Amino acid sequence: MLRPAVGSVELRDEEQEEEGEEELRDGGVPFFVNRGGLPVDEETWERMWRHVARIHPDGDAVGKEIRGAADLPKIPTPSVPTYQPATATPQRLEAIQNSLTNNMPGVERFPLSFQSQFSGNHFHHIVLGVHSGGRFGALGISRRDDLMFKALEFRTLTDLVQEFEGAYRGYWHTLRKVRIGQYVSHDAHSVEQIEWKHSVLDVDKMTKEELRRELERHTRDMRLKIGKPAPPSPTKDRRNSMGSPLRGPGSPIRRISRIERRPSGEKKVLEPKSAADMNGYQIRV
């Protein structure tokens, strides 16, 4: 008697899954647009138009009007900016707001993210902090002009963060947290991981003086990183020399505990080994 009940439950679940898949195919719910990659394939385009027809008040009419129009304006495509040798760094940064900056060794980059609160909801935003010539600025993308690009004119990191905080206040957002990473390497082949959250600051729980001290400390940490060589890219010889070939990938690496460590002034007395002891060793390859 239990078998039909279990079967009916499974059948009902399958029907619900099929209905959900059909709803996805019809465009009735939000979906990932670029799942098939770029450029967007024909199937994804049709799915997008079906979604528009379902949610738009004019239904299919709006899609037919747009798709049948022959005089739509051409969408501008940004081009990679070019510079003259004498172009100053601030002008370069402003020109490449929509490009990046890896080929500019005189500009240090670091992640700068914010968590704000409005009407009980939390929002996250990240920009690329830049430092050059003793001044701070930022590059980024946002719907708000004052929450992305910041000209290279702020004397300290504190001034830059306070500028963003004031912009958030203008939109009735309360800035809760600021996360700041370390400088990002200019080496395109570096295996060094990007440090996104070297400092996490609870802005709403700190006084202005405490915030200033923490941001100055972070600035010193970033300066100390400049000049330190980045970890080299792993070569074939280096990979072959790492670890013992007998140790499997899941085997733990043995670490010396504090009890096993000897004081630096204590010397270990080597005792001569007998022939019997020496015969006990085996060389494993």
mmCIF file of C-alpha atoms in Angstrom:
data_model
loop_
_atom_site.group_PDB
_atom_site.id
_atom_site.type_symbol
_atom_site.label_atom_id
_atom_site.label_comp_id
_atom_site.label_asym_id
_atom_site.label_seq_id
_atom_site.Cartn_x
_atom_site.Cartn_y
_atom_site.Cartn_z
ATOM 1 C CA MET A 1 0.000 0.000 0.000
ATOM 2 C CA LEU A 2 2.971 2.292 0.474
ATOM 3 C CA ARG A 3 4.302 1.823 -3.029
ATOM 4 C CA PRO A 4 1.517 3.692 -4.886
ATOM 5 C CA ALA A 5 1.756 6.556 -2.375
ATOM 6 C CA VAL A 6 5.502 6.880 -2.841
ATOM 7 C CA GLY A 7 5.095 6.627 -6.613
ATOM 8 C CA SER A 8 2.434 9.326 -6.644
ATOM 9 C CA VAL A 9 4.692 11.664 -4.660
ATOM 10 C CA GLU A 10 7.573 11.087 -7.063
ATOM 11 C CA LEU A 11 5.268 11.611 -10.040
ATOM 12 C CA ARG A 12 3.959 14.838 -8.549
ATOM 13 C CA ASP A 13 7.526 16.075 -7.970
ATOM 14 C CA GLU A 14 8.446 15.266 -11.572
ATOM 15 C CA GLU A 15 5.390 17.146 -12.825
ATOM 16 C CA GLN A 16 6.363 20.172 -10.735
ATOM 17 C CA GLU A 17 9.901 20.051 -12.098
ATOM 18 C CA GLU A 18 8.565 19.857 -15.660
ATOM 19 C CA GLU A 19 6.264 22.798 -14.993
ATOM 20 C CA GLY A 20 9.192 24.750 -13.564
ATOM 21 C CA GLU A 21 11.352 23.957 -16.580
ATOM 22 C CA GLU A 22 8.506 24.948 -18.906
ATOM 23 C CA GLU A 23 8.121 28.199 -17.021
ATOM 24 C CA LEU A 24 11.822 28.846 -17.452
ATOM 25 C CA ARG A 25 11.585 28.114 -21.164
ATOM 26 C CA ASP A 26 8.665 30.528 -21.468
ATOM 27 C CA GLY A 27 10.613 33.286 -19.747
ATOM 28 C CA GLY A 28 8.196 33.568 -16.859
ATOM 29 C CA VAL A 29 10.906 34.029 -14.250
ATOM 30 C CA PRO A 30 14.311 35.757 -14.168
ATOM 31 C CA PHE A 31 17.122 33.716 -15.692
ATOM 32 C CA PHE A 32 20.815 33.898 -16.518
ATOM 33 C CA VAL A 33 21.297 35.665 -19.834
ATOM 34 C CA ASN A 34 24.936 34.826 -20.535
ATOM 35 C CA ARG A 35 24.847 31.148 -19.574
ATOM 36 C CA GLY A 36 25.621 30.247 -23.196
ATOM 37 C CA GLY A 37 28.453 32.768 -23.373
ATOM 38 C CA LEU A 38 28.982 35.759 -25.631
ATOM 39 C CA PRO A 39 27.852 36.635 -28.216
ATOM 40 C CA VAL A 40 24.324 35.778 -27.100
ATOM 41 C CA ASP A 41 22.927 32.858 -29.091
ATOM 42 C CA GLU A 42 19.582 32.902 -30.920
ATOM 43 C CA GLU A 43 17.820 30.702 -28.365
ATOM 44 C CA THR A 44 18.711 33.092 -25.531
ATOM 45 C CA TRP A 45 17.548 36.104 -27.550
ATOM 46 C CA GLU A 46 14.162 34.470 -28.205
ATOM 47 C CA ARG A 47 13.851 33.601 -24.536
ATOM 48 C CA MET A 48 14.531 37.231 -23.626
ATOM 49 C CA TRP A 49 11.838 38.469 -26.026
ATOM 50 C CA ARG A 50 9.345 35.994 -24.605
ATOM 51 C CA HIS A 51 10.179 37.289 -21.138
ATOM 52 C CA VAL A 52 9.592 40.887 -22.295
ATOM 53 C CA ALA A 53 6.270 39.962 -23.866
ATOM 54 C CA ARG A 54 5.150 38.310 -20.631
ATOM 55 C CA ILE A 55 6.039 41.134 -18.224
ATOM 56 C CA HIS A 56 5.507 44.253 -20.396
ATOM 57 C CA PRO A 57 2.048 45.880 -20.354
ATOM 58 C CA ASP A 58 1.982 46.023 -24.186
ATOM 59 C CA GLY A 59 2.854 42.331 -24.494
ATOM 60 C CA ASP A 60 4.046 41.160 -27.900
ATOM 61 C CA ALA A 61 3.483 44.594 -29.435
ATOM 62 C CA VAL A 62 6.544 46.160 -27.818
ATOM 63 C CA GLY A 63 8.797 43.371 -29.069
ATOM 64 C CA LYS A 64 7.458 43.580 -32.616
ATOM 65 C CA GLU A 65 7.848 47.368 -32.623
ATOM 66 C CA ILE A 66 11.486 47.202 -31.568
ATOM 67 C CA ARG A 67 12.490 44.198 -33.662
ATOM 68 C CA GLY A 68 10.782 45.595 -36.751
ATOM 69 C CA ALA A 69 12.381 49.031 -36.498
ATOM 70 C CA ALA A 70 15.086 49.805 -39.066
ATOM 71 C CA ASP A 71 16.254 53.173 -37.705
ATOM 72 C CA LEU A 72 17.417 52.242 -34.208
ATOM 73 C CA PRO A 73 20.498 54.213 -33.067
ATOM 74 C CA LYS A 74 23.786 52.353 -33.159
ATOM 75 C CA ILE A 75 25.097 51.459 -29.699
ATOM 76 C CA PRO A 76 28.519 53.070 -29.168
ATOM 77 C CA THR A 77 31.378 50.696 -28.418
ATOM 78 C CA PRO A 78 34.168 52.001 -26.165
ATOM 79 C CA SER A 79 37.659 51.876 -27.611
ATOM 80 C CA VAL A 80 40.930 51.412 -25.788
ATOM 81 C CA PRO A 81 42.375 54.884 -25.137
ATOM 82 C CA THR A 82 45.772 55.916 -26.504
ATOM 83 C CA TYR A 83 48.136 58.384 -24.870
ATOM 84 C CA GLN A 84 50.972 60.666 -25.735
ATOM 85 C CA PRO A 85 54.198 60.143 -23.762
ATOM 86 C CA ALA A 86 53.636 63.429 -21.970
ATOM 87 C CA THR A 87 50.068 62.628 -20.863
ATOM 88 C CA ALA A 88 49.838 63.025 -17.090
ATOM 89 C CA THR A 89 48.623 60.193 -14.843
ATOM 90 C CA PRO A 90 45.359 61.913 -13.721
ATOM 91 C CA GLN A 91 44.299 62.408 -17.364
ATOM 92 C CA ARG A 92 45.174 58.774 -18.146
ATOM 93 C CA LEU A 93 43.064 57.511 -15.270
ATOM 94 C CA GLU A 94 40.059 59.563 -16.312
ATOM 95 C CA ALA A 95 40.398 58.403 -19.937
ATOM 96 C CA ILE A 96 40.474 54.733 -18.994
ATOM 97 C CA GLN A 97 37.566 54.703 -16.568
ATOM 98 C CA ASN A 98 36.154 51.788 -18.574
ATOM 99 C CA SER A 99 39.520 50.002 -19.093
ATOM 100 C CA LEU A 100 42.010 48.858 -16.484
ATOM 101 C CA THR A 101 45.453 49.808 -15.479
ATOM 102 C CA ASN A 102 47.861 46.896 -15.403
ATOM 103 C CA ASN A 103 50.295 48.514 -17.849
ATOM 104 C CA MET A 104 50.739 51.586 -15.646
ATOM 105 C CA PRO A 105 53.474 50.635 -13.157
ATOM 106 C CA GLY A 106 53.318 54.022 -11.450
ATOM 107 C CA VAL A 107 49.722 53.398 -10.332
ATOM 108 C CA GLU A 108 49.007 51.073 -7.415
ATOM 109 C CA ARG A 109 45.565 49.424 -7.385
ATOM 110 C CA PHE A 110 43.627 47.943 -4.460
ATOM 111 C CA PRO A 111 40.034 46.682 -3.943
ATOM 112 C CA LEU A 112 37.773 48.982 -1.967
ATOM 113 C CA SER A 113 34.275 47.701 -1.109
ATOM 114 C CA PHE A 114 31.369 49.123 0.863
ATOM 115 C CA GLN A 115 28.352 47.725 2.692
ATOM 116 C CA SER A 116 25.503 50.166 3.177
ATOM 117 C CA GLN A 117 22.000 49.913 4.627
ATOM 118 C CA PHE A 118 18.785 51.488 3.412
ATOM 119 C CA SER A 119 15.220 50.729 4.498
ATOM 120 C CA GLY A 120 16.310 47.566 6.308
ATOM 121 C CA ASN A 121 18.205 46.129 3.320
ATOM 122 C CA HIS A 122 21.956 45.787 2.891
ATOM 123 C CA PHE A 123 23.763 46.705 -0.317
ATOM 124 C CA HIS A 124 27.303 45.924 -1.468
ATOM 125 C CA HIS A 125 29.451 47.892 -3.881
ATOM 126 C CA ILE A 126 33.088 47.617 -4.921
ATOM 127 C CA VAL A 127 35.431 49.985 -6.738
ATOM 128 C CA LEU A 128 39.100 49.920 -7.681
ATOM 129 C CA GLY A 129 41.101 52.201 -5.428
ATOM 130 C CA VAL A 130 44.153 53.817 -7.050
ATOM 131 C CA HIS A 131 47.203 55.535 -5.595
ATOM 132 C CA SER A 132 49.762 57.513 -7.581
ATOM 133 C CA GLY A 133 51.930 60.547 -6.980
ATOM 134 C CA GLY A 134 50.951 60.720 -3.323
ATOM 135 C CA ARG A 135 47.228 61.014 -4.116
ATOM 136 C CA PHE A 136 44.298 58.565 -3.907
ATOM 137 C CA GLY A 137 41.379 58.083 -6.285
ATOM 138 C CA ALA A 138 39.038 55.365 -7.551
ATOM 139 C CA LEU A 139 37.728 53.748 -10.719
ATOM 140 C CA GLY A 140 34.452 51.876 -10.923
ATOM 141 C CA ILE A 141 31.007 51.360 -12.369
ATOM 142 C CA SER A 142 27.802 52.562 -10.718
ATOM 143 C CA ARG A 143 24.423 54.026 -11.550
ATOM 144 C CA ARG A 144 25.417 56.961 -9.349
ATOM 145 C CA ASP A 145 28.085 59.321 -10.644
ATOM 146 C CA ASP A 146 29.538 59.949 -7.190
ATOM 147 C CA LEU A 147 29.837 56.231 -6.274
ATOM 148 C CA MET A 148 32.370 55.241 -8.957
ATOM 149 C CA PHE A 149 35.077 57.454 -10.468
ATOM 150 C CA LYS A 150 37.004 59.641 -8.043
ATOM 151 C CA ALA A 151 39.670 61.911 -9.441
ATOM 152 C CA LEU A 152 43.245 61.393 -8.264
ATOM 153 C CA GLU A 153 43.128 64.290 -5.809
ATOM 154 C CA PHE A 154 42.646 62.884 -2.289
ATOM 155 C CA ARG A 155 45.665 63.329 -0.042
ATOM 156 C CA THR A 156 44.892 60.376 2.258
ATOM 157 C CA LEU A 157 42.892 57.163 2.170
ATOM 158 C CA THR A 158 40.729 58.656 4.931
ATOM 159 C CA ASP A 159 39.739 61.548 2.659
ATOM 160 C CA LEU A 160 38.761 59.092 -0.088
ATOM 161 C CA VAL A 161 36.632 56.926 2.216
ATOM 162 C CA GLN A 162 34.915 59.966 3.716
ATOM 163 C CA GLU A 163 34.093 61.163 0.207
ATOM 164 C CA PHE A 164 32.273 57.896 -0.483
ATOM 165 C CA GLU A 165 30.566 58.050 2.914
ATOM 166 C CA GLY A 166 29.197 61.499 2.103
ATOM 167 C CA ALA A 167 27.898 60.247 -1.247
ATOM 168 C CA TYR A 168 26.062 57.392 0.483
ATOM 169 C CA ARG A 169 24.466 59.854 2.894
ATOM 170 C CA GLY A 170 23.167 61.820 -0.089
ATOM 171 C CA TYR A 171 21.157 58.756 -1.117
ATOM 172 C CA TRP A 172 19.919 58.106 2.455
ATOM 173 C CA HIS A 173 22.189 55.086 2.828
ATOM 174 C CA THR A 174 24.036 54.397 6.074
ATOM 175 C CA LEU A 175 27.569 53.122 5.484
ATOM 176 C CA ARG A 176 28.120 50.092 7.733
ATOM 177 C CA LYS A 177 31.361 48.428 6.668
ATOM 178 C CA VAL A 178 34.390 49.242 4.546
ATOM 179 C CA ARG A 179 36.631 46.443 3.272
ATOM 180 C CA ILE A 180 40.046 47.314 1.872
ATOM 181 C CA GLY A 181 42.468 44.976 0.166
ATOM 182 C CA GLN A 182 46.167 45.091 -0.527
ATOM 183 C CA TYR A 183 47.897 46.391 -3.633
ATOM 184 C CA VAL A 184 47.427 44.146 -6.670
ATOM 185 C CA SER A 185 50.537 42.951 -8.500
ATOM 186 C CA HIS A 186 51.306 44.340 -11.968
ATOM 187 C CA ASP A 187 52.744 40.987 -13.021
ATOM 188 C CA ALA A 188 50.238 39.470 -15.449
ATOM 189 C CA HIS A 189 51.679 35.987 -14.763
ATOM 190 C CA SER A 190 51.745 36.259 -10.980
ATOM 191 C CA VAL A 191 50.144 33.451 -8.967
ATOM 192 C CA GLU A 192 49.678 35.740 -5.985
ATOM 193 C CA GLN A 193 46.079 35.766 -4.758
ATOM 194 C CA ILE A 194 44.259 39.081 -4.571
ATOM 195 C CA GLU A 195 43.730 40.067 -0.957
ATOM 196 C CA TRP A 196 40.226 41.489 -0.983
ATOM 197 C CA LYS A 197 39.736 42.048 2.774
ATOM 198 C CA HIS A 198 43.015 42.945 4.430
ATOM 199 C CA SER A 199 41.101 45.397 6.643
ATOM 200 C CA VAL A 200 37.394 45.186 7.552
ATOM 201 C CA LEU A 201 36.166 48.318 9.320
ATOM 202 C CA ASP A 202 32.802 48.701 11.109
ATOM 203 C CA VAL A 203 32.378 52.350 10.191
ATOM 204 C CA ASP A 204 29.114 52.831 12.067
ATOM 205 C CA LYS A 205 30.719 51.625 15.323
ATOM 206 C CA MET A 206 33.919 53.693 15.082
ATOM 207 C CA THR A 207 34.659 57.306 15.869
ATOM 208 C CA LYS A 208 36.223 59.465 13.169
ATOM 209 C CA GLU A 209 39.552 59.310 14.998
ATOM 210 C CA GLU A 210 39.452 55.508 15.228
ATOM 211 C CA LEU A 211 38.593 55.290 11.536
ATOM 212 C CA ARG A 212 41.444 57.640 10.647
ATOM 213 C CA ARG A 213 43.956 55.581 12.653
ATOM 214 C CA GLU A 214 42.848 52.308 11.056
ATOM 215 C CA LEU A 215 43.022 53.759 7.555
ATOM 216 C CA GLU A 216 46.497 55.151 8.235
ATOM 217 C CA ARG A 217 47.580 51.738 9.486
ATOM 218 C CA HIS A 218 46.251 50.124 6.327
ATOM 219 C CA THR A 219 48.070 52.702 4.198
ATOM 220 C CA ARG A 220 51.343 51.801 5.945
ATOM 221 C CA ASP A 221 50.682 48.101 5.338
ATOM 222 C CA MET A 222 50.192 48.752 1.638
ATOM 223 C CA ARG A 223 53.378 50.793 1.421
ATOM 224 C CA LEU A 224 55.342 47.979 3.043
ATOM 225 C CA LYS A 225 54.165 45.637 0.300
ATOM 226 C CA ILE A 226 55.673 47.805 -2.448
ATOM 227 C CA GLY A 227 59.097 46.518 -3.361
ATOM 228 C CA LYS A 228 58.516 43.025 -2.028
ATOM 229 C CA PRO A 229 58.980 40.469 -4.809
ATOM 230 C CA ALA A 230 55.831 38.653 -5.835
ATOM 231 C CA PRO A 231 55.843 34.842 -5.576
ATOM 232 C CA PRO A 232 57.217 33.368 -8.811
ATOM 233 C CA SER A 233 55.035 31.484 -11.230
ATOM 234 C CA PRO A 234 55.264 27.720 -10.673
ATOM 235 C CA THR A 235 57.530 26.064 -13.241
ATOM 236 C CA LYS A 236 57.675 22.404 -14.113
ATOM 237 C CA ASP A 237 60.921 21.874 -12.219
ATOM 238 C CA ARG A 238 59.565 23.679 -9.159
ATOM 239 C CA ARG A 239 56.383 21.614 -9.119
ATOM 240 C CA ASN A 240 58.356 18.388 -9.412
ATOM 241 C CA SER A 241 60.551 19.343 -6.476
ATOM 242 C CA MET A 242 57.713 20.174 -4.099
ATOM 243 C CA GLY A 243 56.825 17.512 -1.551
ATOM 244 C CA SER A 244 57.599 13.847 -1.330
ATOM 245 C CA PRO A 245 56.448 11.579 -4.164
ATOM 246 C CA LEU A 246 55.327 9.016 -1.601
ATOM 247 C CA ARG A 247 52.874 11.371 0.082
ATOM 248 C CA GLY A 248 49.420 11.323 -1.433
ATOM 249 C CA PRO A 249 47.465 14.512 -2.103
ATOM 250 C CA GLY A 250 45.377 13.966 1.011
ATOM 251 C CA SER A 251 48.279 13.185 3.353
ATOM 252 C CA PRO A 252 48.836 15.818 6.052
ATOM 253 C CA ILE A 253 52.150 17.674 6.155
ATOM 254 C CA ARG A 254 53.937 17.043 9.434
ATOM 255 C CA ARG A 255 54.735 20.182 11.392
ATOM 256 C CA ILE A 256 57.208 20.501 14.258
ATOM 257 C CA SER A 257 55.436 21.351 17.487
ATOM 258 C CA ARG A 258 56.795 23.766 20.081
ATOM 259 C CA ILE A 259 57.681 20.849 22.351
ATOM 260 C CA GLU A 260 59.887 19.319 19.684
ATOM 261 C CA ARG A 261 61.711 22.563 18.944
ATOM 262 C CA ARG A 262 65.013 23.174 20.697
ATOM 263 C CA PRO A 263 66.349 26.499 21.936
ATOM 264 C CA SER A 264 68.707 28.100 19.446
ATOM 265 C CA GLY A 265 71.661 27.826 21.885
ATOM 266 C CA GLU A 266 71.238 24.095 22.478
ATOM 267 C CA LYS A 267 73.233 21.851 20.202
ATOM 268 C CA LYS A 268 72.352 18.288 19.505
ATOM 269 C CA VAL A 269 75.152 15.805 20.187
ATOM 270 C CA LEU A 270 75.529 13.366 17.331
ATOM 271 C CA GLU A 271 76.152 9.806 18.498
ATOM 272 C CA PRO A 272 78.036 7.402 16.237
ATOM 273 C CA LYS A 273 75.819 4.801 14.639
ATOM 274 C CA SER A 274 76.731 1.138 14.716
ATOM 275 C CA ALA A 275 76.862 -0.937 11.553
ATOM 276 C CA ALA A 276 73.727 -2.805 12.639
ATOM 277 C CA ASP A 277 71.845 0.468 12.967
ATOM 278 C CA MET A 278 73.036 1.647 9.588
ATOM 279 C CA ASN A 279 71.872 -1.566 7.937
ATOM 280 C CA GLY A 280 68.375 -0.859 9.216
ATOM 281 C CA TYR A 281 67.929 2.166 6.900
ATOM 282 C CA GLN A 282 66.427 1.745 3.471
ATOM 283 C CA ILE A 283 66.522 4.149 0.588
ATOM 284 C CA ARG A 284 63.139 4.560 -1.046
ATOM 285 C CA VAL A 285 62.832 6.044 -4.533
#
